[in-house]
Amino acid sequence: MSFFRKLLHRFRRVDNGKNPLPTRDLKLRYKLSPANGKLFAIQFATFIKQNMNIELDYSVKSLRFVDAFLLQFSNEGFTVNDFAEVIFTAGCYTGEVMVRNNKGKWTTPHAIGVPETGATDIIVQLPNGYVVDPIVKAFKRFSFGQGEEIVCFYSVFTGLN
């Protein structure tokens, strides 16, 4: 049995519907707030260290791992509902990479006056003026695969070529 199946103790086919978000409430370790974006990122990095013995360093290069990790679980056949909390924390890790490497900050749509989509309550505001939702991006990467690469997402919004 693969690592992924052992980890979650069950196996289901992926639902490749149009909505990449889970259809159930998430069971999060921390309150959903900008102050905890970093803590969710640490939770993901700790999960990876404990289960795969890989040290994530919050570098742009580490986003390649996040891309491959989410795609691997999707390819294993798990549904977004099976894996929602891990996908969420992977999105927070992506956001924290953006924050640390670009002087961005975690915020809420309400705090900066942008329309709320209802998808997630915490987003990243970059100093170049972009406001991004790395959490939804992680769910899209998991659900839709190719064409939703996190590394490309990072590059587009930070200007990295």
PDB file of C-alpha atoms in Angstrom:
ATOM      1  CA  MET A   1       0.000   0.000   0.000  1.00  0.00           C
ATOM      2  CA  SER A   2       1.372   3.441  -0.885  1.00  0.00           C
ATOM      3  CA  PHE A   3       2.365   6.024   1.701  1.00  0.00           C
ATOM      4  CA  PHE A   4      -0.631   8.140   0.707  1.00  0.00           C
ATOM      5  CA  ARG A   5      -3.155   5.353   1.233  1.00  0.00           C
ATOM      6  CA  LYS A   6      -1.591   4.342   4.539  1.00  0.00           C
ATOM      7  CA  LEU A   7      -1.688   7.919   5.721  1.00  0.00           C
ATOM      8  CA  LEU A   8      -5.395   8.431   5.147  1.00  0.00           C
ATOM      9  CA  HIS A   9      -6.495   4.798   5.646  1.00  0.00           C
ATOM     10  CA  ARG A  10      -8.928   4.895   2.750  1.00  0.00           C
ATOM     11  CA  PHE A  11      -9.068   5.215  -0.991  1.00  0.00           C
ATOM     12  CA  ARG A  12     -11.647   6.871  -3.245  1.00  0.00           C
ATOM     13  CA  ARG A  13     -11.677   8.181  -6.789  1.00  0.00           C
ATOM     14  CA  VAL A  14     -11.105  11.875  -7.355  1.00  0.00           C
ATOM     15  CA  ASP A  15     -14.165  14.005  -8.027  1.00  0.00           C
ATOM     16  CA  ASN A  16     -13.090  16.144 -10.984  1.00  0.00           C
ATOM     17  CA  GLY A  17     -16.117  18.408 -10.816  1.00  0.00           C
ATOM     18  CA  LYS A  18     -15.911  22.134 -11.381  1.00  0.00           C
ATOM     19  CA  ASN A  19     -15.724  23.244  -7.747  1.00  0.00           C
ATOM     20  CA  PRO A  20     -12.251  22.575  -6.333  1.00  0.00           C
ATOM     21  CA  LEU A  21     -13.245  23.361  -2.744  1.00  0.00           C
ATOM     22  CA  PRO A  22     -14.382  20.804  -0.163  1.00  0.00           C
ATOM     23  CA  THR A  23     -18.082  20.315   0.416  1.00  0.00           C
ATOM     24  CA  ARG A  24     -17.648  19.917   4.169  1.00  0.00           C
ATOM     25  CA  ASP A  25     -16.426  22.146   6.978  1.00  0.00           C
ATOM     26  CA  LEU A  26     -12.699  22.026   7.604  1.00  0.00           C
ATOM     27  CA  LYS A  27     -11.388  20.848  10.958  1.00  0.00           C
ATOM     28  CA  LEU A  28      -8.594  23.356  11.453  1.00  0.00           C
ATOM     29  CA  ARG A  29      -6.108  23.381  14.312  1.00  0.00           C
ATOM     30  CA  TYR A  30      -6.148  27.177  14.627  1.00  0.00           C
ATOM     31  CA  LYS A  31      -8.731  29.913  14.257  1.00  0.00           C
ATOM     32  CA  LEU A  32      -8.970  31.086  10.657  1.00  0.00           C
ATOM     33  CA  SER A  33      -7.304  34.498  10.818  1.00  0.00           C
ATOM     34  CA  PRO A  34      -4.419  36.343   9.137  1.00  0.00           C
ATOM     35  CA  ALA A  35      -2.396  36.009  12.334  1.00  0.00           C
ATOM     36  CA  ASN A  36      -2.547  32.223  11.962  1.00  0.00           C
ATOM     37  CA  GLY A  37      -1.578  31.964   8.281  1.00  0.00           C
ATOM     38  CA  LYS A  38       2.007  31.384   9.367  1.00  0.00           C
ATOM     39  CA  LEU A  39       0.942  28.740  11.907  1.00  0.00           C
ATOM     40  CA  PHE A  40      -0.955  26.796   9.242  1.00  0.00           C
ATOM     41  CA  ALA A  41       2.172  26.955   7.051  1.00  0.00           C
ATOM     42  CA  ILE A  42       4.276  25.602   9.902  1.00  0.00           C
ATOM     43  CA  GLN A  43       1.688  22.844  10.391  1.00  0.00           C
ATOM     44  CA  PHE A  44       2.170  21.782   6.754  1.00  0.00           C
ATOM     45  CA  ALA A  45       5.980  21.907   6.979  1.00  0.00           C
ATOM     46  CA  THR A  46       5.865  19.848  10.181  1.00  0.00           C
ATOM     47  CA  PHE A  47       3.499  17.309   8.590  1.00  0.00           C
ATOM     48  CA  ILE A  48       5.916  16.882   5.666  1.00  0.00           C
ATOM     49  CA  LYS A  49       8.926  16.561   7.968  1.00  0.00           C
ATOM     50  CA  GLN A  50       7.217  13.968  10.176  1.00  0.00           C
ATOM     51  CA  ASN A  51       5.716  11.878   7.375  1.00  0.00           C
ATOM     52  CA  MET A  52       8.197  12.225   4.533  1.00  0.00           C
ATOM     53  CA  ASN A  53      11.379  13.358   6.308  1.00  0.00           C
ATOM     54  CA  ILE A  54      11.654  16.363   3.985  1.00  0.00           C
ATOM     55  CA  GLU A  55      12.585  19.757   5.391  1.00  0.00           C
ATOM     56  CA  LEU A  56      10.726  22.618   3.724  1.00  0.00           C
ATOM     57  CA  ASP A  57      12.618  25.916   3.899  1.00  0.00           C
ATOM     58  CA  TYR A  58      10.069  28.481   2.640  1.00  0.00           C
ATOM     59  CA  SER A  59      12.129  29.088  -0.474  1.00  0.00           C
ATOM     60  CA  VAL A  60      10.562  29.658  -3.874  1.00  0.00           C
ATOM     61  CA  LYS A  61      12.193  26.393  -4.936  1.00  0.00           C
ATOM     62  CA  SER A  62      10.241  24.528  -2.221  1.00  0.00           C
ATOM     63  CA  LEU A  63       7.021  25.334  -4.096  1.00  0.00           C
ATOM     64  CA  ARG A  64       8.041  22.691  -6.647  1.00  0.00           C
ATOM     65  CA  PHE A  65       7.636  20.148  -3.882  1.00  0.00           C
ATOM     66  CA  VAL A  66       4.177  21.511  -2.995  1.00  0.00           C
ATOM     67  CA  ASP A  67       3.150  21.253  -6.663  1.00  0.00           C
ATOM     68  CA  ALA A  68       4.328  17.651  -6.916  1.00  0.00           C
ATOM     69  CA  PHE A  69       2.914  16.710  -3.511  1.00  0.00           C
ATOM     70  CA  LEU A  70      -0.616  17.919  -4.304  1.00  0.00           C
ATOM     71  CA  LEU A  71      -0.565  16.341  -7.745  1.00  0.00           C
ATOM     72  CA  GLN A  72       0.643  13.024  -6.314  1.00  0.00           C
ATOM     73  CA  PHE A  73      -2.213  12.816  -3.822  1.00  0.00           C
ATOM     74  CA  SER A  74      -4.704  13.712  -6.529  1.00  0.00           C
ATOM     75  CA  ASN A  75      -3.234  11.065  -8.818  1.00  0.00           C
ATOM     76  CA  GLU A  76      -3.508   8.518  -5.998  1.00  0.00           C
ATOM     77  CA  GLY A  77      -7.263   8.996  -6.232  1.00  0.00           C
ATOM     78  CA  PHE A  78      -8.115  10.882  -3.068  1.00  0.00           C
ATOM     79  CA  THR A  79     -10.982  13.344  -3.093  1.00  0.00           C
ATOM     80  CA  VAL A  80     -10.692  16.934  -1.982  1.00  0.00           C
ATOM     81  CA  ASN A  81     -12.857  16.055   1.037  1.00  0.00           C
ATOM     82  CA  ASP A  82     -10.460  13.250   2.029  1.00  0.00           C
ATOM     83  CA  PHE A  83      -7.511  15.591   2.028  1.00  0.00           C
ATOM     84  CA  ALA A  84      -8.970  19.078   2.627  1.00  0.00           C
ATOM     85  CA  GLU A  85      -7.058  20.095   5.747  1.00  0.00           C
ATOM     86  CA  VAL A  86      -3.714  19.116   4.237  1.00  0.00           C
ATOM     87  CA  ILE A  87      -4.531  20.979   1.005  1.00  0.00           C
ATOM     88  CA  PHE A  88      -5.538  24.001   3.079  1.00  0.00           C
ATOM     89  CA  THR A  89      -2.237  23.998   4.982  1.00  0.00           C
ATOM     90  CA  ALA A  90      -0.310  23.498   1.719  1.00  0.00           C
ATOM     91  CA  GLY A  91      -2.018  26.653   0.467  1.00  0.00           C
ATOM     92  CA  CYS A  92      -0.970  28.460   3.626  1.00  0.00           C
ATOM     93  CA  TYR A  93       2.595  27.251   3.119  1.00  0.00           C
ATOM     94  CA  THR A  94       2.456  28.679  -0.417  1.00  0.00           C
ATOM     95  CA  GLY A  95       1.144  31.947   0.991  1.00  0.00           C
ATOM     96  CA  GLU A  96       3.853  32.068   3.622  1.00  0.00           C
ATOM     97  CA  VAL A  97       6.506  31.593   0.916  1.00  0.00           C
ATOM     98  CA  MET A  98       4.981  34.610  -0.837  1.00  0.00           C
ATOM     99  CA  VAL A  99       4.952  36.605   2.411  1.00  0.00           C
ATOM    100  CA  ARG A 100       8.536  35.786   3.395  1.00  0.00           C
ATOM    101  CA  ASN A 101      10.111  36.214  -0.022  1.00  0.00           C
ATOM    102  CA  ASN A 102       8.185  39.307  -1.144  1.00  0.00           C
ATOM    103  CA  LYS A 103       7.387  41.241   2.029  1.00  0.00           C
ATOM    104  CA  GLY A 104       3.732  40.370   1.662  1.00  0.00           C
ATOM    105  CA  LYS A 105       1.245  40.051   4.485  1.00  0.00           C
ATOM    106  CA  TRP A 106      -1.666  37.868   5.470  1.00  0.00           C
ATOM    107  CA  THR A 107      -4.942  39.785   5.565  1.00  0.00           C
ATOM    108  CA  THR A 108      -8.679  39.422   4.982  1.00  0.00           C
ATOM    109  CA  PRO A 109     -10.719  40.632   2.024  1.00  0.00           C
ATOM    110  CA  HIS A 110     -12.710  42.865   4.376  1.00  0.00           C
ATOM    111  CA  ALA A 111      -9.579  44.486   5.861  1.00  0.00           C
ATOM    112  CA  ILE A 112      -8.360  45.725   2.483  1.00  0.00           C
ATOM    113  CA  GLY A 113     -11.715  46.381   0.868  1.00  0.00           C
ATOM    114  CA  VAL A 114     -11.727  43.702  -1.806  1.00  0.00           C
ATOM    115  CA  PRO A 115     -14.823  41.643  -2.600  1.00  0.00           C
ATOM    116  CA  GLU A 116     -15.224  38.516  -0.542  1.00  0.00           C
ATOM    117  CA  THR A 117     -15.540  35.424  -2.689  1.00  0.00           C
ATOM    118  CA  GLY A 118     -16.570  33.174   0.152  1.00  0.00           C
ATOM    119  CA  ALA A 119     -13.777  30.778  -0.745  1.00  0.00           C
ATOM    120  CA  THR A 120     -11.333  31.586   2.056  1.00  0.00           C
ATOM    121  CA  ASP A 121     -11.211  34.249   4.708  1.00  0.00           C
ATOM    122  CA  ILE A 122      -7.454  34.811   4.635  1.00  0.00           C
ATOM    123  CA  ILE A 123      -5.474  36.001   1.633  1.00  0.00           C
ATOM    124  CA  VAL A 124      -2.055  37.468   0.886  1.00  0.00           C
ATOM    125  CA  GLN A 125      -1.479  41.081  -0.060  1.00  0.00           C
ATOM    126  CA  LEU A 126       1.770  41.738  -1.923  1.00  0.00           C
ATOM    127  CA  PRO A 127       3.596  45.083  -2.010  1.00  0.00           C
ATOM    128  CA  ASN A 128       3.284  45.149  -5.820  1.00  0.00           C
ATOM    129  CA  GLY A 129      -0.467  45.644  -5.385  1.00  0.00           C
ATOM    130  CA  TYR A 130      -1.615  42.096  -6.059  1.00  0.00           C
ATOM    131  CA  VAL A 131      -3.970  40.329  -3.671  1.00  0.00           C
ATOM    132  CA  VAL A 132      -3.824  36.551  -4.018  1.00  0.00           C
ATOM    133  CA  ASP A 133      -5.518  33.501  -2.567  1.00  0.00           C
ATOM    134  CA  PRO A 134      -2.899  30.744  -2.320  1.00  0.00           C
ATOM    135  CA  ILE A 135      -5.307  28.514  -0.407  1.00  0.00           C
ATOM    136  CA  VAL A 136      -7.783  28.346  -3.280  1.00  0.00           C
ATOM    137  CA  LYS A 137      -4.825  27.875  -5.632  1.00  0.00           C
ATOM    138  CA  ALA A 138      -3.762  24.779  -3.680  1.00  0.00           C
ATOM    139  CA  PHE A 139      -7.288  23.366  -3.959  1.00  0.00           C
ATOM    140  CA  LYS A 140      -7.279  24.070  -7.709  1.00  0.00           C
ATOM    141  CA  ARG A 141      -3.884  22.388  -8.104  1.00  0.00           C
ATOM    142  CA  PHE A 142      -5.176  19.318  -6.303  1.00  0.00           C
ATOM    143  CA  SER A 143      -8.516  19.213  -8.143  1.00  0.00           C
ATOM    144  CA  PHE A 144      -7.531  20.238 -11.662  1.00  0.00           C
ATOM    145  CA  GLY A 145      -3.830  19.335 -11.899  1.00  0.00           C
ATOM    146  CA  GLN A 146      -1.978  20.543 -14.968  1.00  0.00           C
ATOM    147  CA  GLY A 147      -2.481  24.210 -15.737  1.00  0.00           C
ATOM    148  CA  GLU A 148      -2.833  25.086 -12.046  1.00  0.00           C
ATOM    149  CA  GLU A 149       0.841  24.953 -11.068  1.00  0.00           C
ATOM    150  CA  ILE A 150       1.707  26.746  -7.850  1.00  0.00           C
ATOM    151  CA  VAL A 151       5.157  27.686  -9.144  1.00  0.00           C
ATOM    152  CA  CYS A 152       3.529  29.519 -12.082  1.00  0.00           C
ATOM    153  CA  PHE A 153       1.038  31.178  -9.705  1.00  0.00           C
ATOM    154  CA  TYR A 154       3.942  32.457  -7.637  1.00  0.00           C
ATOM    155  CA  SER A 155       5.796  33.704 -10.713  1.00  0.00           C
ATOM    156  CA  VAL A 156       2.804  35.537 -12.177  1.00  0.00           C
ATOM    157  CA  PHE A 157       1.997  37.450  -9.010  1.00  0.00           C
ATOM    158  CA  THR A 158       5.507  38.199  -7.797  1.00  0.00           C
ATOM    159  CA  GLY A 159       7.095  39.003 -11.150  1.00  0.00           C
ATOM    160  CA  LEU A 160       9.584  36.150 -10.860  1.00  0.00           C
ATOM    161  CA  ASN A 161      10.600  34.897 -14.305  1.00  0.00           C
TER     162      ASN A 161
END
